[in-house]
mmCIF file of C-alpha atoms in Angstrom:
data_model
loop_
_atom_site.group_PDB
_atom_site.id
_atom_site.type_symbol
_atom_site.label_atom_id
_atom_site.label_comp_id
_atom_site.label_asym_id
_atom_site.label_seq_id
_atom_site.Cartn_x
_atom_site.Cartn_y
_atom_site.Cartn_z
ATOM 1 C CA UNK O 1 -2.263 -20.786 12.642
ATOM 2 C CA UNK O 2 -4.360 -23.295 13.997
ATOM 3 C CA UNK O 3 -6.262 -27.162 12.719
ATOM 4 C CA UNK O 4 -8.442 -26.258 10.039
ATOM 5 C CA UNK O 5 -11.722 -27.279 11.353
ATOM 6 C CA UNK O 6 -11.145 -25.075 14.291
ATOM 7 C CA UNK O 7 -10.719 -21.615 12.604
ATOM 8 C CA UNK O 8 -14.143 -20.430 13.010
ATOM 9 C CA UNK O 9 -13.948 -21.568 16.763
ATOM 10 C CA UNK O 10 -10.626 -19.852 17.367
ATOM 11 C CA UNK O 11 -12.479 -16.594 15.333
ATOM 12 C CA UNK O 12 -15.552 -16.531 17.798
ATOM 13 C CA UNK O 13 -13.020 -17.269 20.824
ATOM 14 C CA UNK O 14 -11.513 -14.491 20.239
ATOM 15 C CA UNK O 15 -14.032 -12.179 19.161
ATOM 16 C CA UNK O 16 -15.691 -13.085 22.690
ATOM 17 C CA UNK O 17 -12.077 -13.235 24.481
ATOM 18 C CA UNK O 18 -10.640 -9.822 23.350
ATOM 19 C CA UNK O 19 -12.320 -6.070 23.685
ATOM 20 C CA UNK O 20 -12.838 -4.480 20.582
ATOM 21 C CA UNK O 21 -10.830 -6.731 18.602
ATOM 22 C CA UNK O 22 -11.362 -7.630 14.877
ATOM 23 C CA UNK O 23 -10.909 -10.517 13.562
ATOM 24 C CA UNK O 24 -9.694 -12.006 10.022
ATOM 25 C CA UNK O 25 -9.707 -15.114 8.676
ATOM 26 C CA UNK O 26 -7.458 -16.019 5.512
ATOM 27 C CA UNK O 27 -9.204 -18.569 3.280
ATOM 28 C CA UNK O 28 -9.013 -19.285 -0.394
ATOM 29 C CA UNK O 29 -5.817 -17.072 -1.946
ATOM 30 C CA UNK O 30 -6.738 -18.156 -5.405
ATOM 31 C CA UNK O 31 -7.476 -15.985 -7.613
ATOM 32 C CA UNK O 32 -10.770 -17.110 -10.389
ATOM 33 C CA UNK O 33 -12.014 -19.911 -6.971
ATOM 34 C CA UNK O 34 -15.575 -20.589 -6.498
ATOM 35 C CA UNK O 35 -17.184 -17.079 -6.202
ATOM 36 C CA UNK O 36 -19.750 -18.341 -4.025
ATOM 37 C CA UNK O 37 -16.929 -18.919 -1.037
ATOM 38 C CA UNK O 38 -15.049 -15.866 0.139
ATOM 39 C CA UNK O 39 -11.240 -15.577 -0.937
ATOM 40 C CA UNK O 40 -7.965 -13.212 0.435
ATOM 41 C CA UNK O 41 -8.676 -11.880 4.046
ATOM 42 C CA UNK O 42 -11.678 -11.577 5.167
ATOM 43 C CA UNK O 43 -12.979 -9.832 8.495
ATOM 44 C CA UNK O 44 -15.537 -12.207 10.571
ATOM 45 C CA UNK O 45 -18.319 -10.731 13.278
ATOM 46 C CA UNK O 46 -20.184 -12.332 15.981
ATOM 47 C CA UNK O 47 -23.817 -12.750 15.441
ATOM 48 C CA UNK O 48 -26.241 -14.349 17.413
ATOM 49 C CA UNK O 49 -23.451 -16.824 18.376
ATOM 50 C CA UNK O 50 -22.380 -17.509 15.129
ATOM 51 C CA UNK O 51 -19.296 -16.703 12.829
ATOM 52 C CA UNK O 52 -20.168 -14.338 9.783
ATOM 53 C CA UNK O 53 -18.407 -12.837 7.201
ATOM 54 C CA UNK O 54 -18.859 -9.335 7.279
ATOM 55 C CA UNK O 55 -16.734 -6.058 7.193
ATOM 56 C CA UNK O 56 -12.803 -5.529 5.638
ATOM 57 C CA UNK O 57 -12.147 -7.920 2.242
ATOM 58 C CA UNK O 58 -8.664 -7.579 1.000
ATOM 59 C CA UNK O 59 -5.979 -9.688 -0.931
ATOM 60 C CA UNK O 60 -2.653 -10.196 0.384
ATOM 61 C CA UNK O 61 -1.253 -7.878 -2.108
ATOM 62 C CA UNK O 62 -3.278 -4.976 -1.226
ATOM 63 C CA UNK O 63 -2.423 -5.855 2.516
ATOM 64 C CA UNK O 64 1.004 -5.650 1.689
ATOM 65 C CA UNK O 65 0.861 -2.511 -0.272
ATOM 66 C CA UNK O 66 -1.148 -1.173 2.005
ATOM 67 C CA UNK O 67 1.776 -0.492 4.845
ATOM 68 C CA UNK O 68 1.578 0.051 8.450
ATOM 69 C CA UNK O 69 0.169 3.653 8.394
ATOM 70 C CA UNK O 70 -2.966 2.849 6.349
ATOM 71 C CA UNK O 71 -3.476 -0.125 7.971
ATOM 72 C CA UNK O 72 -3.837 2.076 11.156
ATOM 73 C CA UNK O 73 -5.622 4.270 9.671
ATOM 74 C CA UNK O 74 -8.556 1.131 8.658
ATOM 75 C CA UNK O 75 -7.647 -0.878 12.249
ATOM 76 C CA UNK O 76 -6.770 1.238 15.228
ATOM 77 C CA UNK O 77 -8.509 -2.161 17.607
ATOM 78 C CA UNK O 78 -6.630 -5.283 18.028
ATOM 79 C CA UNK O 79 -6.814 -7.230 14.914
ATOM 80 C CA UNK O 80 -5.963 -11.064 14.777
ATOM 81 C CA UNK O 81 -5.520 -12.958 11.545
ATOM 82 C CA UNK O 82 -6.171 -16.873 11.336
ATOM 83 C CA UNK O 83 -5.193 -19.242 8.920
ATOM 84 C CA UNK O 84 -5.976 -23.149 9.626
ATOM 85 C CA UNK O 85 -2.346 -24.822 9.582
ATOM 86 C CA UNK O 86 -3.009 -26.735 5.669
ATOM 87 C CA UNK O 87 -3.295 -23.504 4.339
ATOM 88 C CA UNK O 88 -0.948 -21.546 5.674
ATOM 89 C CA UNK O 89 1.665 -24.676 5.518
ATOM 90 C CA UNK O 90 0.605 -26.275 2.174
ATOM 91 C CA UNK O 91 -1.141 -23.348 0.618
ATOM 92 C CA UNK O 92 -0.759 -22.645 -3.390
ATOM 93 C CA UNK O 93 1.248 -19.483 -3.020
ATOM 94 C CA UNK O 94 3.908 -21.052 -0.809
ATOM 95 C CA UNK O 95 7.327 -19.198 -1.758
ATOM 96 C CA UNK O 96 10.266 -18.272 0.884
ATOM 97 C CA UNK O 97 10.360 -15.377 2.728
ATOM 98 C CA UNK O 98 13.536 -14.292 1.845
ATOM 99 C CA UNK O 99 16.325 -14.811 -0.940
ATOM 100 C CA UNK O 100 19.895 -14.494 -1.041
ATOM 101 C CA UNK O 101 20.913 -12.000 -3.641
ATOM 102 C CA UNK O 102 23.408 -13.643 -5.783
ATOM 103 C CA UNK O 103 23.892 -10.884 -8.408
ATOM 104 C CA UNK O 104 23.838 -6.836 -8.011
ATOM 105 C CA UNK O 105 24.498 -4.345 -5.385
ATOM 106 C CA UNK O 106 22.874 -6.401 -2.934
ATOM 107 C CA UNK O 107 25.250 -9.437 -3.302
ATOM 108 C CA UNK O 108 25.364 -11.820 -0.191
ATOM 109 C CA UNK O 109 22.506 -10.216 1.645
ATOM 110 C CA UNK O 110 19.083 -10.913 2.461
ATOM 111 C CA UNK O 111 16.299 -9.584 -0.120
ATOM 112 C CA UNK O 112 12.687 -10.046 -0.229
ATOM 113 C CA UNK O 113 11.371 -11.924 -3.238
ATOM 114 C CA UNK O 114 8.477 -9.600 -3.662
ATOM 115 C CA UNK O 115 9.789 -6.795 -5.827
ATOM 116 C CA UNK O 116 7.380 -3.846 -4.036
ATOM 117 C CA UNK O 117 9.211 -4.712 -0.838
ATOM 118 C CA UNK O 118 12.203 -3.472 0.649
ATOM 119 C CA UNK O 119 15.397 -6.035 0.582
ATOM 120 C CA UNK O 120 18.314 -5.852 3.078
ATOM 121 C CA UNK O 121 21.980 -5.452 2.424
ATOM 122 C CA UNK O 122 24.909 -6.895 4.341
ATOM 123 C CA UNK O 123 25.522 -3.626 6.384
ATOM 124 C CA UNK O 124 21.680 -4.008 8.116
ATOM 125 C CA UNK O 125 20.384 -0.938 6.198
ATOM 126 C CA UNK O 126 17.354 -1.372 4.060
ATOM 127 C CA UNK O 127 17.633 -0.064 0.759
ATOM 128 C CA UNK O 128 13.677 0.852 -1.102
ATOM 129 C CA UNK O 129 12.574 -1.119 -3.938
ATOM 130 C CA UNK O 130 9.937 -0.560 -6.581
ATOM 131 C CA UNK O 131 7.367 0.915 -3.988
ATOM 132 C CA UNK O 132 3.370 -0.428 -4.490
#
């Protein structure tokens, strides 16, 4: 997370910085924004100097879904994701992390408020949810 003016900067830094590494920037999460702009997270190349958007295009959901194996699969090179801070701190989908359950078998512990994800019960073990 980094000032928002300095995202592509930070991008082209890196892409310069780091062998082989890809790089993604988040930008517009909404779904229905102005088509023209890219939205979700987009992979950025270096060319001739400059930042451009080229490559991987995903939401966050389908990044989610996707789980560490298939993400693997897609990325085996260092991959770096940058948000500018107003975004990531202010964005539109801002929601917790984390719930306490206050109801069912997972009363008292940690869950995750994202049904396809896994929640966490008092003893430490993860119990599956509704899978993507």
């Amino acid at each position: 997370m980094c000032p928002s003016h300095i995202t592509h900067k930070w991008a082209r830094e890196t892409l310069l910085t780091v062998p082989r590494a890809r790089t993604f920037l988040i930008e517009d999460m909404r779904n229905g924004g102005d088509p023209k702009k890219p939205h979700g997270i987009c992979e950025v190349k270096l060319r001739k100097g400059r930042i451009v958007y080229e490559g991987l295009r995903l939401s966050l959901a389908e990044l989610r879904c996707m789980g560490r194996k298939e993400w693997r699969k897609r990325c085996s090179a260092p991959a770096f994701f940058i948000t500018g801070k107003d975004k990531g701190k202010l964005g539109y989908y801002w929601e917790h992390a984390y719930l306490k359950a206050k109801s069912g078998p997972n009363l008292g512990g940690i869950v995750n408020p994202t049904p396809a994800l896994r929640s966490w019960t008092r003893s430490g073990r993860s119990s599956p949810s509704r899978l993507c």
